[in-house]
C-alpha cells in the first residue's frame, strides 16, 4: 500500500502572504508590510492546471510534519510525568536547554522561545489552511479536471483547520479565531468556550461531506471517522474547554458525556472501508509500515525523504545504541521516562516491551555497550528506569546521569538506517482511544463507577496486552476506578502526546507531584500567549497568571 500523495510531492508552488495571525503575531519579520515586491504569484495567474491545484491542496498537510513530533509533542509531554530531557552528566538538553528543564518544573514564562515557536507553528498551519480554502473556492474543479470532489476538498480543509484550533485551544486557552488571511489585520482574542463552539460548528457542518475510509488519497486526511473521533475528544474535554480560566485555576464549564459516547459509537459501529479494528499486537500501530494498521484512524504522515522530523531513533537512544541498530548516525540520548511513570507498567503487560532498560548490548547481543561520560565512563551501560543504579547516585533534572531512565522504543526502528529520520507515521487518533474515551464518559456519567459494560469494553481493548489466563489482564467493576483508567491511558498512549490533556482533565496536571517536580500554580493548565506575539498584535490578551 502506498502512502497518500501528500508526502510524495515536493511542494514548491505555494506562495502565500500570511498577513493574518500566521504573520502579524507569529512572524516578527512580517510587521513591515510596504516592502518592494520584485515578483509575485497570484491566484489568478497560478491555478491553471490540475497539478497546481493539488500542490496547493496538500500544502497545509505537509506543514504539520515539522512540529507535531517536535514542538507540539514537547509542550504536551515534557510538561508531564511521562518523560523529560534532563541534563546528563552536566550536559544540557540540546532541544532548548533550560527552557526544556523549565517545562518539567512548570516554570515556563511568556518569553520562552519554545512556546512561541509552537504558537507560531500552529497558527502558521491555520494561515496555510485559510489561504488554501480561499484559493480553492474560486477554482473550477471540473474545468481543470482535478479529479477530486470540490465540496469534499473544502470539507477536508475546514475540519483539518478545526483540528489545528483544537490543539491551539487545548494548549493556549483563549485565542483568536481567523478564517481569512489578513482579515482582520489584528484579530481579537476569543474566549475558550467560543473557540470550542467554533470547532464544534466547523466539524458538524462539514463531516457529512467528508469521504469514507479507503477512498483514494484519504490517508492522512480528514475522513468521516476522523471528524467523529475529533468530536469525541472535544466532548470528552468539554467541561474544561467551556470553563473559565482564572488565576485561581479553571472554573469548570458544561460536560458533554452523552455526546462523547455518541461519536465514539459512530466510530465503533462504522463499516465504511471495512471499518476499524484493534491491531493484533500492541505495537502494530507504530511499525515502519504502519499505514497497514487497521487501528489508526488519523495519522501525521512521515517519510525519510519528503516528510521528515520523525526522529525518535536520534532523540531517545544512547549514543552507544548506534552499535545495536547499525545506524549511520549517532543518537543523542536526550529523552527518558521517569521512574514513577515506568512503575505503571506491570511485568506481565506486553506494553512494557516499549522500554529499553537494564544492560545494553551491541547487535550481537553479547558485546556490552559502554558508558561514555562522567565517573561511570568505560563501565557497562545499564539503563536504570528507577534511578537507583548504584548507592549514592542522584537523579534530578540537573544531576541525572547518562544511564538514568528508560528509553522508549514504541516506534519500530529501521536497523541499518543511515539517517536520523524515520518513516513511521504518528498516530493522532487510534481505535484504542475510542474505547477508552467511551469508557471514561460512561464512568463519569455514573459517578465515577464502572459498570459491567465499561469493564468489558476496557478489557476487550487490553486483551492483546496480556496472556489469556493472566488475572492481571482483566479489570472488575471494583478495580476499574477513574484513577486506574487514567493509569491505563498512560500505559496505552505513552509518548503519543495525550498525557498533558489527560492530566488536565483529571485535575492532576498542576497539583501532581512526580520525579523532581512539585505542585505548580493552578493557572498553568494553559501556556502563556507569547509576549512577542502580544507586542505585535495589540488585540491579543494574556492568559491569567502570566
XYZ file of C-alpha atoms in Angstrom:
546
model
C 0.000 0.000 0.000
C 1.397 3.351 -0.983
C 1.089 6.322 1.284
C -1.101 9.237 0.304
C 0.049 11.656 -2.360
C 0.669 14.218 0.388
C 4.300 13.468 1.299
C 5.263 12.206 -2.143
C 5.167 15.583 -3.858
C 7.759 18.227 -3.097
C 5.546 21.293 -2.960
C 7.320 24.302 -4.404
C 4.282 26.004 -5.868
C 2.667 27.716 -2.923
C 3.399 31.412 -2.441
C 1.224 32.651 0.393
C 1.408 36.067 2.016
C 0.425 35.291 5.603
C -0.770 38.637 6.878
C -3.163 37.216 9.485
C -2.116 35.676 12.777
C 0.091 33.444 10.709
C 2.140 36.557 10.007
C 1.429 39.507 12.233
C 1.525 37.863 15.604
C 3.749 34.989 14.605
C 6.449 36.095 12.239
C 8.225 39.172 13.504
C 9.643 39.970 10.085
C 6.102 40.472 8.759
C 5.415 43.676 10.668
C 6.596 45.862 7.772
C 4.045 45.475 5.022
C 5.259 48.023 2.459
C 8.176 46.009 1.100
C 9.013 46.300 -2.580
C 7.594 43.295 -4.460
C 10.012 42.102 -7.128
C 7.917 39.155 -8.255
C 4.600 37.658 -7.295
C 2.339 34.720 -7.974
C -1.344 35.472 -7.702
C -4.240 33.062 -7.558
C -5.420 34.363 -10.923
C -2.119 33.553 -12.629
C -1.295 30.377 -10.779
C -4.219 27.917 -10.586
C -4.280 26.898 -14.250
C -3.568 23.165 -14.021
C -4.633 20.122 -12.029
C -1.108 19.797 -10.611
C -1.099 23.365 -9.318
C -4.433 22.833 -7.570
C -3.270 19.620 -5.897
C 0.020 21.228 -4.832
C -1.940 23.979 -3.106
C -4.352 21.475 -1.556
C -1.658 19.429 0.146
C 0.382 22.376 1.409
C -1.334 22.678 4.833
C -0.989 18.931 5.434
C 2.728 18.978 4.745
C 3.293 21.846 7.186
C 2.444 19.872 10.339
C 5.259 17.325 9.980
C 7.917 19.747 11.181
C 6.232 20.449 14.505
C 3.885 17.612 15.511
C 6.536 15.220 16.828
C 8.731 18.088 17.920
C 7.378 21.305 19.442
C 3.762 20.224 19.917
C 4.974 16.983 21.480
C 7.363 18.895 23.724
C 4.626 21.027 25.254
C 2.220 18.129 25.715
C 4.697 15.568 27.016
C 7.787 17.137 28.590
C 5.473 19.060 30.935
C 4.051 15.822 32.385
C 5.097 12.848 34.497
C 5.664 10.886 31.299
C 9.095 11.952 30.148
C 11.750 14.635 30.270
C 15.020 15.792 28.772
C 17.277 16.473 31.761
C 20.900 17.440 31.950
C 23.013 14.288 31.509
C 26.310 14.318 33.432
C 26.194 18.111 33.326
C 25.354 18.428 29.620
C 22.129 20.383 28.970
C 19.432 19.037 26.639
C 20.041 20.145 23.070
C 16.367 20.802 22.252
C 16.105 24.022 24.222
C 18.408 23.900 27.235
C 16.980 25.373 30.411
C 13.598 26.012 28.753
C 13.180 22.241 28.365
C 14.078 21.792 32.032
C 11.552 24.515 32.865
C 8.853 22.520 31.114
C 9.388 19.737 33.639
C 9.376 22.082 36.614
C 6.416 24.104 35.295
C 8.466 27.293 35.396
C 7.995 28.348 31.772
C 7.371 32.036 31.051
C 5.670 34.157 28.408
C 9.122 34.836 26.918
C 10.094 31.186 26.346
C 11.160 30.693 22.741
C 9.956 27.093 22.567
C 6.412 28.148 23.494
C 6.467 30.939 20.923
C 7.796 28.559 18.268
C 4.888 26.200 18.951
C 2.348 29.040 18.809
C 3.914 30.213 15.560
C 3.856 26.740 14.005
C 0.208 26.155 14.884
C -1.053 29.491 13.614
C 1.115 29.243 10.540
C -0.742 25.995 9.819
C -4.025 27.861 10.240
C -2.744 30.520 7.850
C -1.782 27.983 5.188
C -5.172 26.302 5.530
C -7.068 29.593 5.364
C -5.212 30.615 2.222
C -5.835 27.227 0.599
C -9.558 27.347 1.407
C -9.796 30.821 -0.141
C -7.913 29.688 -3.230
C -9.985 26.535 -3.669
C -13.312 28.358 -3.534
C -12.604 30.155 -6.798
C -11.366 27.130 -8.755
C -13.470 25.241 -11.309
C -12.548 21.650 -10.461
C -14.419 20.195 -13.423
C -12.849 22.531 -15.957
C -9.337 21.708 -14.743
C -10.194 18.012 -14.413
C -8.782 17.948 -10.902
C -10.342 14.542 -10.268
C -11.450 15.447 -6.751
C -14.814 16.479 -5.341
C -14.580 20.185 -4.543
C -17.003 20.055 -1.629
C -15.123 17.131 -0.106
C -11.822 19.011 -0.502
C -13.200 22.106 1.210
C -14.713 19.988 3.994
C -11.361 18.225 4.459
C -9.581 21.559 4.811
C -12.152 23.033 7.207
C -12.124 20.030 9.538
C -8.340 19.980 9.317
C -8.330 23.641 10.397
C -10.671 22.671 13.248
C -8.045 20.153 14.399
C -5.438 22.914 14.408
C -7.761 25.045 16.501
C -8.362 22.110 18.835
C -4.619 21.940 19.544
C -4.333 25.724 19.914
C -7.345 25.911 22.247
C -6.148 22.929 24.288
C -2.685 24.406 24.840
C -3.351 28.158 24.955
C -6.991 28.570 26.017
C -8.362 31.970 24.954
C -7.110 32.531 21.394
C -8.049 34.370 18.162
C -10.224 32.718 15.525
C -9.113 33.591 11.998
C -10.701 32.348 8.767
C -9.157 34.649 6.188
C -5.605 35.799 5.627
C -5.251 39.401 6.771
C -8.883 39.825 7.824
C -8.905 41.257 10.404
C -5.426 42.684 10.469
C -5.226 42.446 14.260
C -7.530 39.558 15.233
C -9.018 39.781 18.733
C -8.789 37.096 21.381
C -11.854 34.854 21.665
C -12.865 33.150 24.889
C -12.074 29.468 25.051
C -15.742 28.472 25.138
C -16.283 30.361 21.896
C -13.322 28.617 20.262
C -14.864 25.320 21.415
C -18.182 26.295 19.799
C -16.420 27.293 16.585
C -14.560 23.980 16.350
C -17.774 22.063 17.021
C -19.668 24.033 14.358
C -16.968 23.541 11.729
C -16.913 19.793 12.239
C -20.690 19.343 12.366
C -21.223 21.425 9.219
C -18.607 19.562 7.191
C -18.339 15.978 8.464
C -21.046 14.566 6.177
C -19.233 15.973 3.126
C -16.029 14.115 4.002
C -15.038 10.898 2.297
C -15.139 7.453 3.825
C -12.139 5.482 4.901
C -10.429 3.807 1.983
C -11.377 6.376 -0.646
C -8.488 7.452 -2.859
C -5.970 9.820 -1.260
C -7.653 9.971 2.152
C -4.802 8.546 4.212
C -3.559 11.343 6.466
C -6.617 13.455 5.639
C -9.890 14.103 7.438
C -12.459 11.386 6.769
C -15.857 10.975 8.397
C -14.374 8.769 11.125
C -11.610 11.288 11.838
C -14.236 14.009 12.302
C -16.167 11.789 14.724
C -13.015 10.968 16.696
C -12.143 14.667 16.928
C -15.669 15.455 18.136
C -15.446 12.690 20.742
C -12.174 14.144 22.039
C -13.691 17.637 22.032
C -16.707 16.498 24.023
C -14.600 14.414 26.416
C -12.889 17.650 27.453
C -15.949 19.920 27.130
C -16.075 20.678 30.852
C -12.519 22.008 30.574
C -12.906 23.908 27.319
C -16.194 25.626 28.196
C -14.934 26.638 31.618
C -13.338 29.929 32.626
C -9.614 30.423 33.126
C -8.723 32.373 36.267
C -5.614 32.943 38.378
C -7.024 30.546 40.948
C -7.384 27.858 38.327
C -10.042 26.571 35.987
C -13.720 27.034 36.749
C -15.362 24.026 35.041
C -17.950 24.520 32.339
C -20.568 22.170 30.894
C -19.896 18.460 30.468
C -20.908 16.666 27.241
C -20.505 12.991 28.171
C -23.508 11.785 26.124
C -22.155 13.481 23.022
C -18.761 11.898 23.589
C -20.377 8.462 23.780
C -22.459 9.198 20.676
C -19.452 9.900 18.468
C -17.379 7.096 19.946
C -20.208 4.760 18.975
C -20.255 6.158 15.449
C -16.595 5.146 15.083
C -17.061 1.796 16.810
C -20.034 0.920 14.597
C -18.539 2.324 11.409
C -18.313 -0.054 8.447
C -17.073 2.288 5.711
C -13.921 0.970 4.069
C -14.115 -2.080 6.312
C -14.284 -0.026 9.493
C -11.595 -0.125 12.164
C -10.248 -2.991 14.232
C -7.782 -3.249 17.063
C -4.480 -4.470 15.676
C -3.364 -7.907 16.807
C -0.310 -6.579 18.641
C 0.040 -3.546 20.873
C 2.868 -2.108 18.748
C 1.402 -2.711 15.261
C 0.141 0.900 15.013
C 3.758 2.109 15.335
C 5.554 -0.085 12.833
C 7.610 1.360 9.988
C 4.811 0.364 7.601
C 2.034 1.454 9.936
C -0.085 2.647 7.026
C -1.148 -1.023 7.089
C -2.605 -0.646 10.584
C -6.304 -1.472 10.918
C -6.473 0.612 14.090
C -5.076 4.021 13.178
C -7.863 6.465 12.346
C -5.796 9.588 11.693
C -2.044 9.980 11.434
C 0.528 12.628 10.659
C 2.447 11.216 7.718
C 6.223 10.962 7.904
C 8.747 9.919 5.292
C 12.543 9.880 5.373
C 12.719 11.964 2.199
C 9.554 14.012 1.733
C 8.174 14.487 5.263
C 10.989 14.479 7.800
C 11.334 15.168 11.550
C 10.195 11.794 12.900
C 13.438 11.265 14.832
C 12.877 9.043 17.870
C 15.871 6.971 16.781
C 18.020 10.085 17.184
C 16.483 11.632 20.313
C 15.703 8.631 22.528
C 18.639 6.282 22.223
C 22.059 6.418 23.846
C 24.991 7.135 21.542
C 26.199 3.552 22.001
C 22.948 2.201 20.564
C 24.415 3.024 17.188
C 26.177 -0.327 17.603
C 22.909 -2.088 18.468
C 20.937 -0.921 15.454
C 23.744 -0.405 12.963
C 22.866 3.250 12.460
C 24.923 5.516 10.227
C 24.440 8.344 12.745
C 24.983 8.818 16.462
C 21.894 9.078 18.718
C 21.867 11.900 21.272
C 20.458 10.324 24.460
C 18.061 13.222 25.114
C 14.674 11.874 26.209
C 13.983 9.462 29.041
C 10.984 8.278 31.021
C 10.582 8.955 34.720
C 10.757 6.272 37.366
C 7.193 6.923 38.588
C 5.764 6.549 35.077
C 7.742 3.377 34.372
C 6.295 1.814 37.528
C 2.804 1.950 35.999
C 3.717 -0.999 33.751
C 3.381 -4.475 35.235
C 5.835 -7.246 34.405
C 3.209 -9.279 32.537
C 1.946 -6.325 30.493
C 3.317 -6.692 26.956
C 3.351 -2.919 26.594
C 6.316 -2.893 28.965
C 8.305 -4.037 25.926
C 8.331 -0.433 24.711
C 11.018 0.383 27.288
C 14.741 -0.243 26.944
C 16.067 -0.961 30.440
C 18.905 -2.899 32.061
C 22.194 -3.989 30.435
C 22.554 -2.863 26.832
C 24.370 -4.787 24.102
C 25.630 -4.391 20.562
C 23.882 -6.067 17.633
C 25.436 -9.445 18.509
C 23.545 -9.481 21.818
C 26.790 -10.264 23.651
C 29.109 -7.263 23.499
C 28.202 -4.816 26.279
C 27.667 -1.189 25.407
C 29.696 1.265 27.488
C 29.057 4.496 29.356
C 30.786 7.449 27.744
C 30.805 10.239 30.327
C 31.295 11.011 33.999
C 32.645 8.712 36.679
C 30.970 5.727 35.004
C 32.901 6.195 31.731
C 34.014 2.838 30.333
C 31.675 0.817 32.537
C 28.840 -1.286 31.031
C 25.785 0.750 30.068
C 22.909 -0.345 32.291
C 19.784 1.747 31.777
C 18.253 2.363 35.178
C 14.482 3.013 34.997
C 14.149 3.570 38.749
C 17.184 5.858 39.275
C 18.783 3.545 41.848
C 21.626 2.109 39.768
C 24.274 2.457 42.452
C 24.489 3.625 46.074
C 24.838 7.370 46.289
C 23.507 8.034 42.780
C 21.313 11.085 42.467
C 18.961 11.927 39.668
C 17.347 15.311 39.215
C 16.769 17.391 36.126
C 20.217 18.898 36.688
C 22.172 15.918 38.044
C 20.910 12.915 36.063
C 23.480 10.581 34.568
C 23.643 9.162 31.075
C 22.220 5.806 32.183
C 19.219 7.128 34.116
C 15.716 6.488 32.810
C 14.066 4.013 30.471
C 14.272 4.704 26.724
C 11.130 4.421 24.648
C 11.175 2.143 21.590
C 7.433 2.134 20.899
C 8.066 3.109 17.294
C 9.878 0.435 15.313
C 13.423 1.462 14.348
C 14.860 0.693 10.937
C 18.065 -1.232 11.574
C 20.960 -0.050 9.453
C 19.356 3.342 8.799
C 21.937 5.820 7.557
C 19.976 8.938 8.520
C 18.289 10.098 11.710
C 14.826 10.151 10.124
C 12.003 7.608 10.249
C 9.055 6.696 8.005
C 6.691 5.628 10.805
C 3.558 7.757 10.694
C 2.484 9.333 14.009
C -0.972 8.180 15.165
C -3.206 11.018 16.344
C -6.414 9.023 16.805
C -6.494 5.250 17.267
C -9.392 2.893 17.876
C -7.947 2.112 21.320
C -8.566 5.747 22.262
C -12.182 5.457 21.167
C -12.607 2.502 23.532
C -11.150 4.370 26.491
C -12.880 7.685 25.751
C -16.254 5.944 25.723
C -15.402 4.070 28.918
C -14.427 7.286 30.697
C -17.522 9.172 29.559
C -19.773 6.365 30.781
C -17.964 6.206 34.125
C -18.221 9.945 34.670
C -21.950 9.784 33.909
C -22.159 7.046 36.557
C -20.480 8.987 39.346
C -17.050 7.559 38.512
C -18.105 3.921 38.853
C -17.548 1.293 36.173
C -20.459 -0.837 35.011
C -20.048 -4.332 33.595
C -20.347 -2.889 30.085
C -17.499 -0.478 30.746
C -15.302 -3.207 32.213
C -15.946 -5.380 29.167
C -15.087 -2.500 26.857
C -11.755 -1.796 28.555
C -10.861 -5.478 28.958
C -11.513 -6.073 25.264
C -9.176 -3.197 24.412
C -6.330 -4.537 26.557
C -6.783 -8.262 25.832
C -3.839 -8.189 23.399
C -1.571 -6.883 26.166
C -1.735 -9.925 28.455
C -1.685 -13.705 28.254
C -5.188 -15.149 28.076
C -5.011 -16.676 31.562
C -3.299 -13.714 33.251
C -5.544 -12.495 36.105
C -3.872 -9.072 35.912
C -5.189 -8.653 32.392
C -8.792 -8.082 33.392
C -10.449 -5.363 35.420
C -13.552 -5.782 37.540
C -16.139 -3.171 38.465
C -14.291 -2.670 41.755
C -10.758 -2.409 40.349
C -11.565 -0.120 37.408
C -11.716 3.264 39.093
C -11.307 6.586 37.314
C -7.753 6.862 38.655
C -6.983 3.418 37.305
C -8.493 4.375 33.956
C -6.073 7.313 33.875
C -3.245 4.858 34.557
C -4.497 2.669 31.740
C -4.491 5.633 29.387
C -0.882 6.258 30.442
C 0.091 2.699 29.532
C -1.760 2.634 26.234
C -0.852 6.105 24.947
C 2.644 6.546 26.375
C 4.638 9.062 24.340
C 1.745 9.724 21.920
C 1.218 13.304 23.069
C -2.008 12.940 25.091
C -0.652 12.884 28.648
C -0.994 16.601 29.386
C -4.546 16.591 28.014
C -5.428 13.659 30.279
C -3.799 15.073 33.422
C -5.596 18.407 32.997
C -8.954 16.639 32.622
C -8.255 14.608 35.775
C -7.127 17.746 37.686
C -3.624 16.318 38.158
C -1.504 18.401 35.813
C -0.566 21.229 38.173
C -1.394 19.586 41.508
C 0.503 16.401 40.719
C 3.949 15.605 42.095
C 6.362 13.375 40.256
C 10.073 12.945 39.820
C 11.790 16.274 40.626
C 8.536 18.202 40.196
C 6.435 19.891 42.858
C 2.864 21.209 42.553
C 2.630 24.279 40.354
C 0.236 27.223 40.095
C -3.276 26.227 39.035
C -3.275 28.733 36.134
C -0.553 26.732 34.390
C -3.207 24.427 32.923
C -2.650 26.510 29.775
C 0.503 28.048 28.351
C 1.057 31.794 28.061
C 0.345 33.729 24.905
C 3.894 34.579 23.767
C 4.896 38.094 24.821
C 6.468 38.734 21.404
C 3.140 37.960 19.706
C 1.244 40.314 22.015
C 3.721 43.067 21.208
C 2.772 42.736 17.529
C -0.985 42.285 17.899
C -2.479 44.715 20.472
C -5.764 42.768 20.459
C -4.186 39.668 21.983
C -4.910 39.176 25.684
C -2.600 37.334 28.027
C -3.855 34.301 29.958
C -4.405 34.718 33.730
C -1.297 34.347 35.874
C 1.213 35.232 33.184
